[in-house]
Amino acid sequence: MVIETNSADETYALGEKMGREAAPGSVFALSGDLGVGKTVFTQGFAAGLGISEPVTSPTFTIRNTYETGRLVLNHYDVYRIEDIDEMEEIGYEDEFYGDGVVLVEWAEQIRELMPENTTWIRIEKDPKKGFDYRKITIEKKAEENI
């Protein structure tokens, strides 16, 4: 599925809709260049889960956990992961195969660890269509195929 948005508010709203629809055990992989709106999408997603606290990208902490929504949200930013073993040290498996929801920014960095049922979301800019334009591709198959 491909969705086009033309503002940060529209990207947020898409995230919010997907957060409202998220089921326990869901895993979402976000990919896209710096500044495409991965965190804006995630903030909307968290709002859709009923999380009202501020949501920021865990660039340096790798994982933020939010427990105030209808489901626990484990938000990963694995941009700085240099060795896949670092994920083992974090204990990712408890969340990736748990009852909460997992959202992973830069998931292509750890593709081999992503569960088979992962929903892959790629966000892309197209300057020819405007500064705020985003093409968002959502697939339930391996990211390299989208």
C-alpha atoms as an extended CHARMM CRD file, in Angstrom:
* protein
*
       146  EXT
         1         1  MET       CA              0.0000000000        0.0000000000        0.0000000000  PROA      1               0.0000000000
         2         2  VAL       CA              1.2900000000        3.4720000000       -0.8630000000  PROA      2               0.0000000000
         3         3  ILE       CA              0.0130000000        6.5820000000        0.9140000000  PROA      3               0.0000000000
         4         4  GLU       CA              1.0240000000       10.1300000000        0.0540000000  PROA      4               0.0000000000
         5         5  THR       CA              1.0350000000       12.8870000000        2.6580000000  PROA      5               0.0000000000
         6         6  ASN       CA              1.5980000000       16.5900000000        2.1210000000  PROA      6               0.0000000000
         7         7  SER       CA              2.2720000000       17.8180000000        5.6480000000  PROA      7               0.0000000000
         8         8  ALA       CA              3.7280000000       16.6970000000        8.9530000000  PROA      8               0.0000000000
         9         9  ASP       CA              0.1460000000       16.7280000000       10.3040000000  PROA      9               0.0000000000
        10        10  GLU       CA             -0.9350000000       14.2010000000        7.6610000000  PROA      10              0.0000000000
        11        11  THR       CA              2.0570000000       11.9550000000        8.4340000000  PROA      11              0.0000000000
        12        12  TYR       CA              1.2180000000       12.2020000000       12.1540000000  PROA      12              0.0000000000
        13        13  ALA       CA             -2.4430000000       11.3540000000       11.4100000000  PROA      13              0.0000000000
        14        14  LEU       CA             -1.4260000000        8.2370000000        9.4650000000  PROA      14              0.0000000000
        15        15  GLY       CA              0.7280000000        7.1320000000       12.4070000000  PROA      15              0.0000000000
        16        16  GLU       CA             -2.1610000000        7.8220000000       14.7680000000  PROA      16              0.0000000000
        17        17  LYS       CA             -4.5430000000        5.7040000000       12.6780000000  PROA      17              0.0000000000
        18        18  MET       CA             -2.0700000000        2.8250000000       12.6100000000  PROA      18              0.0000000000
        19        19  GLY       CA             -1.5300000000        3.1290000000       16.3650000000  PROA      19              0.0000000000
        20        20  ARG       CA             -5.2850000000        2.8660000000       16.9910000000  PROA      20              0.0000000000
        21        21  GLU       CA             -5.3610000000       -0.3030000000       14.8540000000  PROA      21              0.0000000000
        22        22  ALA       CA             -2.1950000000       -1.9180000000       16.2910000000  PROA      22              0.0000000000
        23        23  ALA       CA             -2.6520000000       -5.3200000000       17.8980000000  PROA      23              0.0000000000
        24        24  PRO       CA             -0.6410000000       -6.8580000000       20.7430000000  PROA      24              0.0000000000
        25        25  GLY       CA              2.6010000000       -8.3450000000       19.4470000000  PROA      25              0.0000000000
        26        26  SER       CA              2.7810000000       -6.0790000000       16.3980000000  PROA      26              0.0000000000
        27        27  VAL       CA              6.2140000000       -5.0760000000       15.0950000000  PROA      27              0.0000000000
        28        28  PHE       CA              6.7010000000       -2.1100000000       12.7670000000  PROA      28              0.0000000000
        29        29  ALA       CA              9.9420000000       -1.2880000000       10.9440000000  PROA      29              0.0000000000
        30        30  LEU       CA             10.4940000000        2.3050000000        9.8280000000  PROA      30              0.0000000000
        31        31  SER       CA             13.0210000000        3.2080000000        7.1810000000  PROA      31              0.0000000000
        32        32  GLY       CA             13.8820000000        6.3980000000        5.3850000000  PROA      32              0.0000000000
        33        33  ASP       CA             16.5450000000        9.0680000000        5.2500000000  PROA      33              0.0000000000
        34        34  LEU       CA             17.2440000000       11.5260000000        8.0460000000  PROA      34              0.0000000000
        35        35  GLY       CA             14.4890000000       14.0920000000        8.3470000000  PROA      35              0.0000000000
        36        36  VAL       CA             11.7710000000       12.2690000000        6.3910000000  PROA      36              0.0000000000
        37        37  GLY       CA              9.3480000000       12.1130000000        9.3190000000  PROA      37              0.0000000000
        38        38  LYS       CA              9.9770000000        8.7940000000       11.0760000000  PROA      38              0.0000000000
        39        39  THR       CA              9.6980000000       10.4350000000       14.4860000000  PROA      39              0.0000000000
        40        40  VAL       CA              6.6020000000       12.4500000000       13.4900000000  PROA      40              0.0000000000
        41        41  PHE       CA              4.9800000000        9.2020000000       12.3500000000  PROA      41              0.0000000000
        42        42  THR       CA              5.9990000000        7.5530000000       15.6460000000  PROA      42              0.0000000000
        43        43  GLN       CA              4.5530000000       10.4110000000       17.6990000000  PROA      43              0.0000000000
        44        44  GLY       CA              1.2360000000        9.9640000000       15.9020000000  PROA      44              0.0000000000
        45        45  PHE       CA              1.4390000000        6.2030000000       16.3750000000  PROA      45              0.0000000000
        46        46  ALA       CA              1.9520000000        6.6800000000       20.1180000000  PROA      46              0.0000000000
        47        47  ALA       CA             -1.0180000000        9.0460000000       20.2770000000  PROA      47              0.0000000000
        48        48  GLY       CA             -3.1220000000        6.3780000000       18.5520000000  PROA      48              0.0000000000
        49        49  LEU       CA             -2.1580000000        3.9930000000       21.3550000000  PROA      49              0.0000000000
        50        50  GLY       CA             -3.3310000000        6.5790000000       23.9000000000  PROA      50              0.0000000000
        51        51  ILE       CA              0.1550000000        7.6420000000       24.9990000000  PROA      51              0.0000000000
        52        52  SER       CA              0.0650000000       11.2910000000       26.0270000000  PROA      52              0.0000000000
        53        53  GLU       CA              3.6300000000       11.7700000000       27.2610000000  PROA      53              0.0000000000
        54        54  PRO       CA              6.2260000000       13.3390000000       24.9380000000  PROA      54              0.0000000000
        55        55  VAL       CA              7.6800000000       10.8460000000       22.4400000000  PROA      55              0.0000000000
        56        56  THR       CA             11.2140000000       11.4360000000       21.2330000000  PROA      56              0.0000000000
        57        57  SER       CA             13.5570000000        9.3610000000       19.1350000000  PROA      57              0.0000000000
        58        58  PRO       CA             15.8540000000        7.2550000000       21.3480000000  PROA      58              0.0000000000
        59        59  THR       CA             18.8990000000        8.0000000000       19.1860000000  PROA      59              0.0000000000
        60        60  PHE       CA             21.4030000000        7.6380000000       22.0360000000  PROA      60              0.0000000000
        61        61  THR       CA             19.4970000000        5.3400000000       24.4120000000  PROA      61              0.0000000000
        62        62  ILE       CA             18.4670000000        2.9220000000       21.6000000000  PROA      62              0.0000000000
        63        63  ARG       CA             15.0790000000        2.1620000000       23.2300000000  PROA      63              0.0000000000
        64        64  ASN       CA             12.3290000000        4.1460000000       24.9320000000  PROA      64              0.0000000000
        65        65  THR       CA              9.4260000000        2.3450000000       26.5440000000  PROA      65              0.0000000000
        66        66  TYR       CA              6.0180000000        3.9630000000       26.9850000000  PROA      66              0.0000000000
        67        67  GLU       CA              3.5950000000        2.1820000000       29.2880000000  PROA      67              0.0000000000
        68        68  THR       CA              0.7200000000        4.6790000000       29.5490000000  PROA      68              0.0000000000
        69        69  GLY       CA             -1.2590000000        3.6140000000       26.4620000000  PROA      69              0.0000000000
        70        70  ARG       CA             -3.6070000000        0.7170000000       25.8030000000  PROA      70              0.0000000000
        71        71  LEU       CA             -0.5020000000       -1.3100000000       24.8280000000  PROA      71              0.0000000000
        72        72  VAL       CA              3.1360000000       -0.8910000000       25.8470000000  PROA      72              0.0000000000
        73        73  LEU       CA              5.1560000000        0.7660000000       23.0810000000  PROA      73              0.0000000000
        74        74  ASN       CA              8.8370000000       -0.1090000000       22.7440000000  PROA      74              0.0000000000
        75        75  HSD       CA             10.3650000000        2.4650000000       20.4200000000  PROA      75              0.0000000000
        76        76  TYR       CA             13.8200000000        1.6390000000       19.0820000000  PROA      76              0.0000000000
        77        77  ASP       CA             16.2200000000        3.7810000000       17.0820000000  PROA      77              0.0000000000
        78        78  VAL       CA             18.9820000000        1.4360000000       15.9270000000  PROA      78              0.0000000000
        79        79  TYR       CA             20.8570000000        3.9430000000       13.7630000000  PROA      79              0.0000000000
        80        80  ARG       CA             23.8750000000        3.7680000000       16.0950000000  PROA      80              0.0000000000
        81        81  ILE       CA             23.9390000000       -0.0340000000       16.4050000000  PROA      81              0.0000000000
        82        82  GLU       CA             27.3130000000       -1.1030000000       15.0400000000  PROA      82              0.0000000000
        83        83  ASP       CA             27.1680000000       -4.8010000000       15.9030000000  PROA      83              0.0000000000
        84        84  ILE       CA             24.0730000000       -6.9740000000       15.9520000000  PROA      84              0.0000000000
        85        85  ASP       CA             25.2190000000       -8.3830000000       19.3130000000  PROA      85              0.0000000000
        86        86  GLU       CA             24.3540000000       -5.0230000000       20.8740000000  PROA      86              0.0000000000
        87        87  MET       CA             20.6890000000       -5.9010000000       20.3770000000  PROA      87              0.0000000000
        88        88  GLU       CA             21.2210000000       -9.1180000000       22.3440000000  PROA      88              0.0000000000
        89        89  GLU       CA             22.6670000000       -7.0710000000       25.2040000000  PROA      89              0.0000000000
        90        90  ILE       CA             19.5840000000       -4.8380000000       25.1830000000  PROA      90              0.0000000000
        91        91  GLY       CA             17.3250000000       -7.9050000000       25.3980000000  PROA      91              0.0000000000
        92        92  TYR       CA             15.2960000000       -7.0630000000       22.3010000000  PROA      92              0.0000000000
        93        93  GLU       CA             13.6490000000      -10.5090000000       22.0420000000  PROA      93              0.0000000000
        94        94  ASP       CA             11.4040000000       -9.8990000000       25.0510000000  PROA      94              0.0000000000
        95        95  GLU       CA              9.8200000000       -6.9540000000       23.2290000000  PROA      95              0.0000000000
        96        96  PHE       CA              9.9950000000       -8.2210000000       19.6310000000  PROA      96              0.0000000000
        97        97  TYR       CA              8.0970000000      -11.3660000000       20.6560000000  PROA      97              0.0000000000
        98        98  GLY       CA              6.0440000000       -9.9020000000       23.5250000000  PROA      98              0.0000000000
        99        99  ASP       CA              2.5180000000       -8.5830000000       24.0150000000  PROA      99              0.0000000000
       100       100  GLY       CA              3.2900000000       -4.9180000000       23.4480000000  PROA      100             0.0000000000
       101       101  VAL       CA              3.9820000000       -3.0520000000       20.2310000000  PROA      101             0.0000000000
       102       102  VAL       CA              7.4620000000       -2.4960000000       18.8040000000  PROA      102             0.0000000000
       103       103  LEU       CA              8.3960000000        0.2970000000       16.4370000000  PROA      103             0.0000000000
       104       104  VAL       CA             11.9780000000        0.2810000000       15.0790000000  PROA      104             0.0000000000
       105       105  GLU       CA             13.5150000000        3.2620000000       13.3040000000  PROA      105             0.0000000000
       106       106  TRP       CA             16.3670000000        2.3630000000       10.9040000000  PROA      106             0.0000000000
       107       107  ALA       CA             15.2300000000       -1.2800000000       11.0260000000  PROA      107             0.0000000000
       108       108  GLU       CA             17.2040000000       -2.1370000000        7.8990000000  PROA      108             0.0000000000
       109       109  GLN       CA             20.2850000000       -2.0100000000       10.1730000000  PROA      109             0.0000000000
       110       110  ILE       CA             19.0320000000       -5.1280000000       11.9900000000  PROA      110             0.0000000000
       111       111  ARG       CA             17.0020000000       -6.7500000000        9.1960000000  PROA      111             0.0000000000
       112       112  GLU       CA             18.0580000000      -10.2760000000       10.2350000000  PROA      112             0.0000000000
       113       113  LEU       CA             16.5510000000       -9.7870000000       13.7170000000  PROA      113             0.0000000000
       114       114  MET       CA             13.1750000000       -8.5130000000       12.5670000000  PROA      114             0.0000000000
       115       115  PRO       CA             10.3270000000      -11.0080000000       13.0440000000  PROA      115             0.0000000000
       116       116  GLU       CA              8.6870000000      -12.5380000000       10.0000000000  PROA      116             0.0000000000
       117       117  ASN       CA              5.3950000000      -10.7450000000       10.7360000000  PROA      117             0.0000000000
       118       118  THR       CA              6.9980000000       -7.2700000000       10.6940000000  PROA      118             0.0000000000
       119       119  THR       CA              5.1260000000       -4.4760000000        8.9370000000  PROA      119             0.0000000000
       120       120  TRP       CA              7.6940000000       -2.4650000000        6.9500000000  PROA      120             0.0000000000
       121       121  ILE       CA              7.0750000000        1.2600000000        6.4990000000  PROA      121             0.0000000000
       122       122  ARG       CA              9.3090000000        3.2390000000        4.1650000000  PROA      122             0.0000000000
       123       123  ILE       CA              9.0030000000        7.0440000000        4.1530000000  PROA      123             0.0000000000
       124       124  GLU       CA             10.4540000000        8.9360000000        1.2090000000  PROA      124             0.0000000000
       125       125  LYS       CA             10.6560000000       12.5720000000        0.1330000000  PROA      125             0.0000000000
       126       126  ASP       CA             10.2450000000       13.8380000000       -3.4070000000  PROA      126             0.0000000000
       127       127  PRO       CA             11.3530000000       17.4870000000       -3.6220000000  PROA      127             0.0000000000
       128       128  LYS       CA              9.6660000000       17.8010000000       -7.0200000000  PROA      128             0.0000000000
       129       129  LYS       CA              6.3090000000       17.3180000000       -5.2760000000  PROA      129             0.0000000000
       130       130  GLY       CA              6.9670000000       19.8430000000       -2.5080000000  PROA      130             0.0000000000
       131       131  PHE       CA              8.9700000000       20.2120000000        0.6880000000  PROA      131             0.0000000000
       132       132  ASP       CA              6.3740000000       18.4640000000        2.8910000000  PROA      132             0.0000000000
       133       133  TYR       CA              5.4130000000       15.6990000000        0.4450000000  PROA      133             0.0000000000
       134       134  ARG       CA              6.0140000000       12.1300000000        1.6780000000  PROA      134             0.0000000000
       135       135  LYS       CA              5.4830000000        8.8090000000       -0.0650000000  PROA      135             0.0000000000
       136       136  ILE       CA              4.8080000000        6.1640000000        2.5790000000  PROA      136             0.0000000000
       137       137  THR       CA              4.9620000000        2.5280000000        1.5050000000  PROA      137             0.0000000000
       138       138  ILE       CA              3.5110000000       -0.0360000000        3.9140000000  PROA      138             0.0000000000
       139       139  GLU       CA              4.1850000000       -3.7430000000        3.3240000000  PROA      139             0.0000000000
       140       140  LYS       CA              3.9120000000       -6.9810000000        5.3090000000  PROA      140             0.0000000000
       141       141  LYS       CA              6.9650000000       -8.4970000000        3.6050000000  PROA      141             0.0000000000
       142       142  ALA       CA             10.7100000000       -8.1420000000        3.6900000000  PROA      142             0.0000000000
       143       143  GLU       CA             11.8270000000       -4.4970000000        3.4130000000  PROA      143             0.0000000000
       144       144  GLU       CA             14.2130000000       -5.2130000000        0.5700000000  PROA      144             0.0000000000
       145       145  ASN       CA             11.1620000000       -6.0890000000       -1.5550000000  PROA      145             0.0000000000
       146       146  ILE       CA              9.3810000000       -2.7520000000       -1.1080000000  PROA      146             0.0000000000
